[in-house]
Amino acid sequence: TFREQGNQAFKQGHYQEAIDRYTDAIHALNNEQLNDSIKNDLTKCYSNRAQCNINLEQYDDAIEDATKGMKIFSSSY
């Protein structure tokens, strides 16, 4: 999956590639019916993408992704 590809790129230190794969995953997941499983996956993608942005010192993007992830997570409960 795109998220798994992003995870692999992250582990290798290829943060921009990981961002691209997490973005692909987010786009694909947004086309799915939002259930708890999809929301969980979206939250993980935003969180992981935020960490990549932190590692690349793109702090505004990191804050935006973290905020989006928290909104999705909080809407699940």
PDB file of C-alpha atoms in Angstrom:
ATOM      1  CA  THR A   1       0.000   0.000   0.000  1.00  0.00           C
ATOM      2  CA  PHE A   2       1.025   3.627  -0.309  1.00  0.00           C
ATOM      3  CA  ARG A   3       1.297   3.941   3.480  1.00  0.00           C
ATOM      4  CA  GLU A   4       3.610   0.924   3.666  1.00  0.00           C
ATOM      5  CA  GLN A   5       5.735   2.416   0.876  1.00  0.00           C
ATOM      6  CA  GLY A   6       5.853   5.666   2.848  1.00  0.00           C
ATOM      7  CA  ASN A   7       6.908   3.783   5.965  1.00  0.00           C
ATOM      8  CA  GLN A   8       9.719   2.095   4.052  1.00  0.00           C
ATOM      9  CA  ALA A   9      10.943   5.390   2.580  1.00  0.00           C
ATOM     10  CA  PHE A  10      10.822   6.951   6.063  1.00  0.00           C
ATOM     11  CA  LYS A  11      12.929   4.140   7.531  1.00  0.00           C
ATOM     12  CA  GLN A  12      15.508   4.765   4.801  1.00  0.00           C
ATOM     13  CA  GLY A  13      15.573   8.490   5.552  1.00  0.00           C
ATOM     14  CA  HIS A  14      13.920   9.423   2.243  1.00  0.00           C
ATOM     15  CA  TYR A  15      11.505  11.862   3.816  1.00  0.00           C
ATOM     16  CA  GLN A  16      10.294  13.640   0.674  1.00  0.00           C
ATOM     17  CA  GLU A  17       9.541  10.300  -0.983  1.00  0.00           C
ATOM     18  CA  ALA A  18       7.709   9.236   2.175  1.00  0.00           C
ATOM     19  CA  ILE A  19       5.666  12.458   2.087  1.00  0.00           C
ATOM     20  CA  ASP A  20       4.722  11.721  -1.521  1.00  0.00           C
ATOM     21  CA  ARG A  21       3.581   8.175  -0.669  1.00  0.00           C
ATOM     22  CA  TYR A  22       1.629   9.312   2.405  1.00  0.00           C
ATOM     23  CA  THR A  23      -0.014  11.965   0.220  1.00  0.00           C
ATOM     24  CA  ASP A  24      -0.968   9.254  -2.289  1.00  0.00           C
ATOM     25  CA  ALA A  25      -2.423   7.204   0.563  1.00  0.00           C
ATOM     26  CA  ILE A  26      -4.400  10.176   1.888  1.00  0.00           C
ATOM     27  CA  HIS A  27      -5.881  10.833  -1.552  1.00  0.00           C
ATOM     28  CA  ALA A  28      -6.809   7.161  -1.974  1.00  0.00           C
ATOM     29  CA  LEU A  29      -8.331   6.924   1.506  1.00  0.00           C
ATOM     30  CA  ASN A  30     -10.352  10.105   1.012  1.00  0.00           C
ATOM     31  CA  ASN A  31     -12.099   8.319  -1.862  1.00  0.00           C
ATOM     32  CA  GLU A  32     -13.259   5.570   0.508  1.00  0.00           C
ATOM     33  CA  GLN A  33     -16.339   5.599   2.704  1.00  0.00           C
ATOM     34  CA  LEU A  34     -15.168   7.006   6.040  1.00  0.00           C
ATOM     35  CA  ASN A  35     -15.485   4.307   8.668  1.00  0.00           C
ATOM     36  CA  ASP A  36     -13.369   3.863  11.792  1.00  0.00           C
ATOM     37  CA  SER A  37     -10.750   1.790   9.964  1.00  0.00           C
ATOM     38  CA  ILE A  38     -10.314   4.401   7.214  1.00  0.00           C
ATOM     39  CA  LYS A  39     -10.205   7.204   9.798  1.00  0.00           C
ATOM     40  CA  ASN A  40      -7.508   5.289  11.686  1.00  0.00           C
ATOM     41  CA  ASP A  41      -5.442   4.884   8.516  1.00  0.00           C
ATOM     42  CA  LEU A  42      -5.898   8.563   7.602  1.00  0.00           C
ATOM     43  CA  THR A  43      -4.799   9.616  11.080  1.00  0.00           C
ATOM     44  CA  LYS A  44      -1.646   7.500  10.774  1.00  0.00           C
ATOM     45  CA  CYS A  45      -0.853   8.935   7.343  1.00  0.00           C
ATOM     46  CA  TYR A  46      -1.211  12.522   8.547  1.00  0.00           C
ATOM     47  CA  SER A  47       0.840  11.769  11.662  1.00  0.00           C
ATOM     48  CA  ASN A  48       3.595  10.082   9.675  1.00  0.00           C
ATOM     49  CA  ARG A  49       3.626  12.881   7.103  1.00  0.00           C
ATOM     50  CA  ALA A  50       3.870  15.412   9.937  1.00  0.00           C
ATOM     51  CA  GLN A  51       6.948  13.619  11.269  1.00  0.00           C
ATOM     52  CA  CYS A  52       8.545  13.687   7.814  1.00  0.00           C
ATOM     53  CA  ASN A  53       7.904  17.417   7.621  1.00  0.00           C
ATOM     54  CA  ILE A  54       9.499  17.897  11.049  1.00  0.00           C
ATOM     55  CA  ASN A  55      12.559  15.973   9.888  1.00  0.00           C
ATOM     56  CA  LEU A  56      12.748  18.265   6.838  1.00  0.00           C
ATOM     57  CA  GLU A  57      12.238  21.349   9.061  1.00  0.00           C
ATOM     58  CA  GLN A  58       8.968  22.160   7.264  1.00  0.00           C
ATOM     59  CA  TYR A  59       7.251  23.062  10.496  1.00  0.00           C
ATOM     60  CA  ASP A  60       4.174  24.822   9.100  1.00  0.00           C
ATOM     61  CA  ASP A  61       3.348  21.740   7.022  1.00  0.00           C
ATOM     62  CA  ALA A  62       3.972  19.526  10.056  1.00  0.00           C
ATOM     63  CA  ILE A  63       1.553  21.547  12.178  1.00  0.00           C
ATOM     64  CA  GLU A  64      -1.068  21.428   9.418  1.00  0.00           C
ATOM     65  CA  ASP A  65      -0.783  17.645   9.075  1.00  0.00           C
ATOM     66  CA  ALA A  66      -0.800  17.060  12.829  1.00  0.00           C
ATOM     67  CA  THR A  67      -3.901  19.230  13.157  1.00  0.00           C
ATOM     68  CA  LYS A  68      -5.708  17.360  10.369  1.00  0.00           C
ATOM     69  CA  GLY A  69      -4.804  14.034  11.944  1.00  0.00           C
ATOM     70  CA  MET A  70      -6.073  15.132  15.353  1.00  0.00           C
ATOM     71  CA  LYS A  71      -9.365  16.349  13.876  1.00  0.00           C
ATOM     72  CA  ILE A  72      -9.962  12.995  12.191  1.00  0.00           C
ATOM     73  CA  PHE A  73      -8.945  11.109  15.340  1.00  0.00           C
ATOM     74  CA  SER A  74     -11.195  13.179  17.591  1.00  0.00           C
ATOM     75  CA  SER A  75     -14.161  12.749  15.234  1.00  0.00           C
ATOM     76  CA  SER A  76     -13.862   8.981  15.709  1.00  0.00           C
ATOM     77  CA  TYR A  77     -14.808   9.240  19.378  1.00  0.00           C
TER      78      TYR A  77
END
